[in-house]
Tab-separated table of C-alpha atoms in Angstrom:
chain	number	residue	atom	x	y	z
A	18	UNK	CA	155.436	201.380	-61.841
A	19	UNK	CA	155.018	205.000	-62.853
A	20	UNK	CA	152.474	205.801	-65.535
A	21	UNK	CA	154.720	207.897	-67.738
A	22	UNK	CA	153.745	208.863	-71.264
A	23	UNK	CA	156.330	207.428	-73.670
A	24	UNK	CA	157.034	209.066	-77.023
A	25	UNK	CA	156.803	206.475	-79.821
A	26	UNK	CA	155.248	206.586	-83.317
A	27	UNK	CA	152.189	204.394	-83.825
A	28	UNK	CA	152.461	201.464	-86.267
A	29	UNK	CA	149.196	200.343	-87.886
A	30	UNK	CA	148.417	196.682	-88.767
A	31	UNK	CA	149.189	197.595	-92.401
A	32	UNK	CA	152.740	198.533	-91.368
A	33	UNK	CA	152.134	202.239	-92.043
A	34	UNK	CA	152.628	204.967	-89.444
A	35	UNK	CA	149.514	206.090	-87.604
A	36	UNK	CA	148.648	209.523	-86.244
A	37	UNK	CA	149.458	208.883	-82.566
A	38	UNK	CA	152.876	209.461	-81.037
A	39	UNK	CA	152.797	208.134	-77.506
A	40	UNK	CA	151.440	205.502	-75.151
A	41	UNK	CA	151.058	205.332	-71.393
A	42	UNK	CA	153.389	203.039	-69.515
A	43	UNK	CA	150.525	201.275	-67.743
A	44	UNK	CA	149.178	200.151	-71.143
A	45	UNK	CA	152.380	198.314	-72.070
A	46	UNK	CA	151.912	194.564	-72.665
A	47	UNK	CA	155.212	193.535	-74.215
A	48	UNK	CA	158.200	194.661	-76.262
A	49	UNK	CA	159.495	192.658	-79.227
A	50	UNK	CA	162.739	192.929	-81.158
A	51	UNK	CA	161.858	194.187	-84.647
A	52	UNK	CA	164.143	194.341	-87.691
A	53	UNK	CA	162.210	196.366	-90.299
A	54	UNK	CA	165.253	196.783	-92.532
A	55	UNK	CA	168.872	195.736	-92.801
A	56	UNK	CA	171.164	197.033	-90.017
A	57	UNK	CA	168.284	198.246	-87.833
A	58	UNK	CA	167.165	196.437	-84.692
A	59	UNK	CA	164.440	198.478	-83.025
A	60	UNK	CA	161.811	197.782	-80.357
A	61	UNK	CA	158.169	197.133	-81.188
A	62	UNK	CA	155.855	198.101	-78.319
A	63	UNK	CA	152.592	196.169	-77.937
A	64	UNK	CA	150.079	198.070	-75.813
A	65	UNK	CA	146.366	198.044	-75.061
A	66	UNK	CA	146.040	201.203	-77.164
A	67	UNK	CA	147.844	199.875	-80.259
A	68	UNK	CA	151.376	199.148	-81.417
A	69	UNK	CA	154.300	201.577	-81.497
A	70	UNK	CA	157.998	201.657	-82.299
A	71	UNK	CA	161.075	203.707	-81.475
A	72	UNK	CA	161.528	207.000	-83.369
A	73	UNK	CA	164.583	206.884	-85.628
A	74	UNK	CA	164.309	210.069	-87.742
A	75	UNK	CA	164.014	213.805	-87.204
A	76	UNK	CA	160.788	213.713	-89.201
A	77	UNK	CA	159.094	211.468	-86.642
A	78	UNK	CA	160.100	213.813	-83.810
A	79	UNK	CA	158.993	216.887	-85.752
A	80	UNK	CA	155.616	215.279	-86.467
A	81	UNK	CA	155.145	214.290	-82.836
A	82	UNK	CA	156.493	217.407	-81.100
A	83	UNK	CA	155.050	220.745	-82.251
A	84	UNK	CA	157.820	222.590	-80.363
A	85	UNK	CA	160.648	220.757	-82.188
A	86	UNK	CA	161.551	222.569	-85.411
A	87	UNK	CA	164.414	222.250	-87.892
A	88	UNK	CA	166.091	225.668	-87.911
A	89	UNK	CA	168.967	224.557	-90.140
A	90	UNK	CA	170.149	221.511	-92.042
A	91	UNK	CA	170.741	218.588	-89.678
A	92	UNK	CA	169.213	219.987	-86.492
A	93	UNK	CA	165.871	219.895	-84.704
A	94	UNK	CA	165.471	222.537	-82.001
A	95	UNK	CA	163.200	222.576	-78.959
A	96	UNK	CA	162.051	226.178	-79.294
A	97	UNK	CA	160.833	226.294	-75.689
A	98	UNK	CA	164.407	226.049	-74.437
A	99	UNK	CA	165.916	228.781	-76.640
A	100	UNK	CA	167.131	231.606	-74.402
A	101	UNK	CA	168.354	233.951	-77.122
A	102	UNK	CA	169.256	234.141	-80.780
A	103	UNK	CA	171.840	235.890	-82.910
A	104	UNK	CA	170.746	236.614	-86.453
A	105	UNK	CA	172.254	238.289	-89.495
A	106	UNK	CA	171.631	238.569	-93.207
A	107	UNK	CA	173.148	235.110	-93.663
A	108	UNK	CA	171.502	233.219	-90.815
A	109	UNK	CA	172.494	232.941	-87.178
A	110	UNK	CA	172.558	230.866	-83.981
A	111	UNK	CA	170.290	230.034	-81.081
A	112	UNK	CA	171.537	229.567	-77.510
A	113	UNK	CA	169.967	227.664	-74.625
A	114	UNK	CA	169.267	228.543	-70.997
A	115	UNK	CA	172.213	228.260	-68.605
A	116	UNK	CA	174.721	227.002	-71.168
A	117	UNK	CA	176.981	228.116	-73.999
A	118	UNK	CA	175.514	225.359	-76.154
A	119	UNK	CA	174.214	226.581	-79.503
A	120	UNK	CA	173.130	225.454	-82.953
A	121	UNK	CA	172.615	227.108	-86.316
A	122	UNK	CA	169.675	228.921	-87.869
A	123	UNK	CA	169.353	229.339	-91.629
A	124	UNK	CA	168.500	232.650	-93.302
A	125	UNK	CA	164.833	231.802	-93.858
A	126	UNK	CA	164.175	230.898	-90.221
A	127	UNK	CA	166.251	233.806	-88.907
A	128	UNK	CA	163.659	236.188	-90.302
A	129	UNK	CA	160.828	234.602	-88.281
A	130	UNK	CA	162.766	233.226	-85.301
A	131	UNK	CA	161.134	235.427	-82.651
A	132	UNK	CA	157.663	234.558	-83.919
A	133	UNK	CA	158.462	230.843	-83.826
A	134	UNK	CA	159.730	231.065	-80.238
A	135	UNK	CA	156.734	233.116	-79.135
A	136	UNK	CA	154.313	230.572	-80.604
A	137	UNK	CA	156.139	227.680	-78.897
A	138	UNK	CA	156.086	229.386	-75.508
A	139	UNK	CA	152.306	229.726	-75.712
A	140	UNK	CA	151.862	225.971	-75.984
A	141	UNK	CA	151.658	223.738	-72.850
A	142	UNK	CA	154.860	222.076	-71.647
A	143	UNK	CA	155.199	218.588	-73.111
A	144	UNK	CA	155.095	215.897	-70.411
A	145	UNK	CA	156.287	212.927	-72.494
A	146	UNK	CA	159.470	210.891	-72.062
A	147	UNK	CA	161.979	209.673	-74.659
A	148	UNK	CA	163.698	206.322	-74.211
A	149	UNK	CA	167.393	207.030	-74.564
A	150	UNK	CA	170.940	206.011	-73.652
A	151	UNK	CA	173.279	208.261	-71.668
A	152	UNK	CA	176.799	207.091	-70.771
A	153	UNK	CA	175.848	203.526	-71.805
A	154	UNK	CA	172.877	203.521	-69.403
A	155	UNK	CA	169.355	203.420	-70.831
A	156	UNK	CA	166.449	205.242	-69.227
A	157	UNK	CA	163.498	207.524	-69.816
A	158	UNK	CA	164.334	211.214	-70.260
A	159	UNK	CA	161.891	214.150	-70.187
A	160	UNK	CA	161.357	215.593	-73.651
A	161	UNK	CA	161.011	219.064	-72.127
A	162	UNK	CA	164.723	218.972	-71.133
A	163	UNK	CA	165.947	218.543	-74.729
A	164	UNK	CA	167.719	221.577	-76.219
A	165	UNK	CA	168.208	220.321	-79.745
A	166	UNK	CA	168.841	217.184	-81.791
A	167	UNK	CA	171.139	216.062	-84.570
A	168	UNK	CA	171.903	212.658	-86.099
A	169	UNK	CA	174.854	210.526	-84.987
A	170	UNK	CA	176.553	207.692	-86.889
A	171	UNK	CA	177.897	205.222	-84.289
A	172	UNK	CA	178.799	202.810	-87.086
A	173	UNK	CA	178.676	202.657	-90.866
A	174	UNK	CA	175.196	203.056	-92.374
A	175	UNK	CA	173.618	203.345	-88.918
A	176	UNK	CA	172.046	206.698	-88.020
A	177	UNK	CA	170.736	207.479	-84.542
A	178	UNK	CA	168.977	210.629	-83.258
A	179	UNK	CA	171.135	212.381	-80.648
A	180	UNK	CA	169.660	214.777	-78.059
A	181	UNK	CA	171.571	217.586	-76.348
A	182	UNK	CA	170.617	218.812	-72.875
A	183	UNK	CA	172.257	220.645	-69.967
A	184	UNK	CA	174.126	217.528	-68.793
A	185	UNK	CA	175.475	216.432	-72.166
A	186	UNK	CA	173.697	214.212	-74.657
A	187	UNK	CA	171.930	210.892	-75.071
A	188	UNK	CA	170.863	208.841	-78.088
A	189	UNK	CA	167.605	207.080	-78.783
A	190	UNK	CA	167.483	203.559	-77.303
A	191	UNK	CA	167.000	200.829	-79.903
A	192	UNK	CA	167.862	197.407	-78.453
A	193	UNK	CA	166.019	194.917	-76.261
A	194	UNK	CA	168.789	195.162	-73.673
A	195	UNK	CA	168.335	198.926	-73.508
A	196	UNK	CA	164.553	198.494	-73.232
A	197	UNK	CA	165.049	196.225	-70.233
A	198	UNK	CA	167.200	198.884	-68.559
A	199	UNK	CA	164.576	201.546	-69.249
A	200	UNK	CA	161.703	199.292	-68.058
A	201	UNK	CA	163.377	197.089	-65.402
A	202	UNK	CA	160.080	195.512	-64.276
A	203	UNK	CA	159.615	193.777	-67.659
A	204	UNK	CA	160.429	190.053	-67.743
A	205	UNK	CA	162.696	188.579	-70.475
A	206	UNK	CA	160.558	185.775	-71.934
A	207	UNK	CA	163.075	185.211	-74.763
A	208	UNK	CA	166.131	187.164	-75.970
A	209	UNK	CA	163.730	189.085	-78.242
A	210	UNK	CA	160.663	189.489	-75.973
A	211	UNK	CA	160.061	191.456	-72.772
A	212	UNK	CA	156.678	191.020	-71.070
A	213	UNK	CA	154.724	192.962	-68.463
A	214	UNK	CA	154.028	190.487	-65.630
A	215	UNK	CA	150.937	192.394	-64.515
A	216	UNK	CA	149.395	191.617	-67.929
A	217	UNK	CA	150.141	187.870	-68.015
A	218	UNK	CA	146.936	185.791	-68.065
A	219	UNK	CA	148.418	182.305	-68.442
A	220	UNK	CA	150.306	179.910	-70.677
A	221	UNK	CA	149.679	177.470	-73.478
A	222	UNK	CA	152.057	174.574	-72.997
A	223	UNK	CA	152.855	172.276	-75.918
A	224	UNK	CA	155.437	169.554	-76.431
A	225	UNK	CA	157.359	171.831	-78.806
A	226	UNK	CA	156.915	175.283	-77.245
A	227	UNK	CA	155.170	177.420	-74.635
A	228	UNK	CA	153.138	180.539	-75.376
A	229	UNK	CA	152.337	183.433	-73.014
A	230	UNK	CA	148.759	184.739	-73.042
A	231	UNK	CA	147.844	188.233	-71.823
A	232	UNK	CA	144.779	189.878	-70.306
A	233	UNK	CA	142.326	191.739	-72.544
A	234	UNK	CA	144.192	191.054	-75.809
A	235	UNK	CA	144.659	188.356	-78.438
A	236	UNK	CA	148.407	189.004	-78.494
A	237	UNK	CA	150.641	186.093	-77.484
A	238	UNK	CA	154.397	185.548	-77.453
A	239	UNK	CA	156.783	182.627	-76.954
A	240	UNK	CA	158.717	181.968	-73.771
A	241	UNK	CA	161.774	179.760	-73.338
A	242	UNK	CA	161.437	176.708	-71.097
A	243	UNK	CA	163.866	177.961	-68.393
A	244	UNK	CA	162.166	181.369	-68.316
A	245	UNK	CA	158.743	179.673	-68.174
A	246	UNK	CA	159.735	177.573	-65.139
A	247	UNK	CA	161.164	180.615	-63.367
A	248	UNK	CA	158.166	182.796	-64.223
A	249	UNK	CA	155.648	180.282	-62.835
A	250	UNK	CA	157.462	180.452	-59.499
A	251	UNK	CA	157.447	184.257	-59.576
A	252	UNK	CA	153.716	184.427	-60.345
A	253	UNK	CA	152.879	182.076	-57.450
A	254	UNK	CA	154.444	184.428	-54.891
């Protein structure tokens, strides 16, 4: 397992957002299916450094990435990847290295565009990864490769951040199935729980259910009986 740094907003015990925006892969204990509001199924990451969730708004990306800035309504631009800009009295466009891809810049940001790019290029390159889906395949994609973002509506009343890069685009991953593709070493304890086998400490077996216990944490989660039987065999190997 690689120890990649995964971009994800922190969720405090109160349910409020915290001030951290990533966790290391080696700290991951489990992923739960979370439905914080109607129509949204998103992952909830339990780690040794706290709990996190998937980013679903431009605001969360802007707060977590100092190089990502909204240059016009509906976009969020990675200023480090801007190769050139065209500006006028009414706004303009920015273009990205090695491509004809572009997005808009409003009049206010056109006036300070060069200063914004210069400031971004002085900052270190971001090494974090975003969990996303490209061509129906989920994985972890380097944030530094993102050109810009907009929002996509794959179905009614469902809005997903979409990221453009040299090879096309991907959208933020939000389902348990997609999480399992992105983290293939996680074990499906139930349809709504993926667990890190290296963190499993044991089980509490009852007549009505079985609970998974983990090392160095009070967190527990259920496991189905067939998955429990299979997992005990795996852990004995």
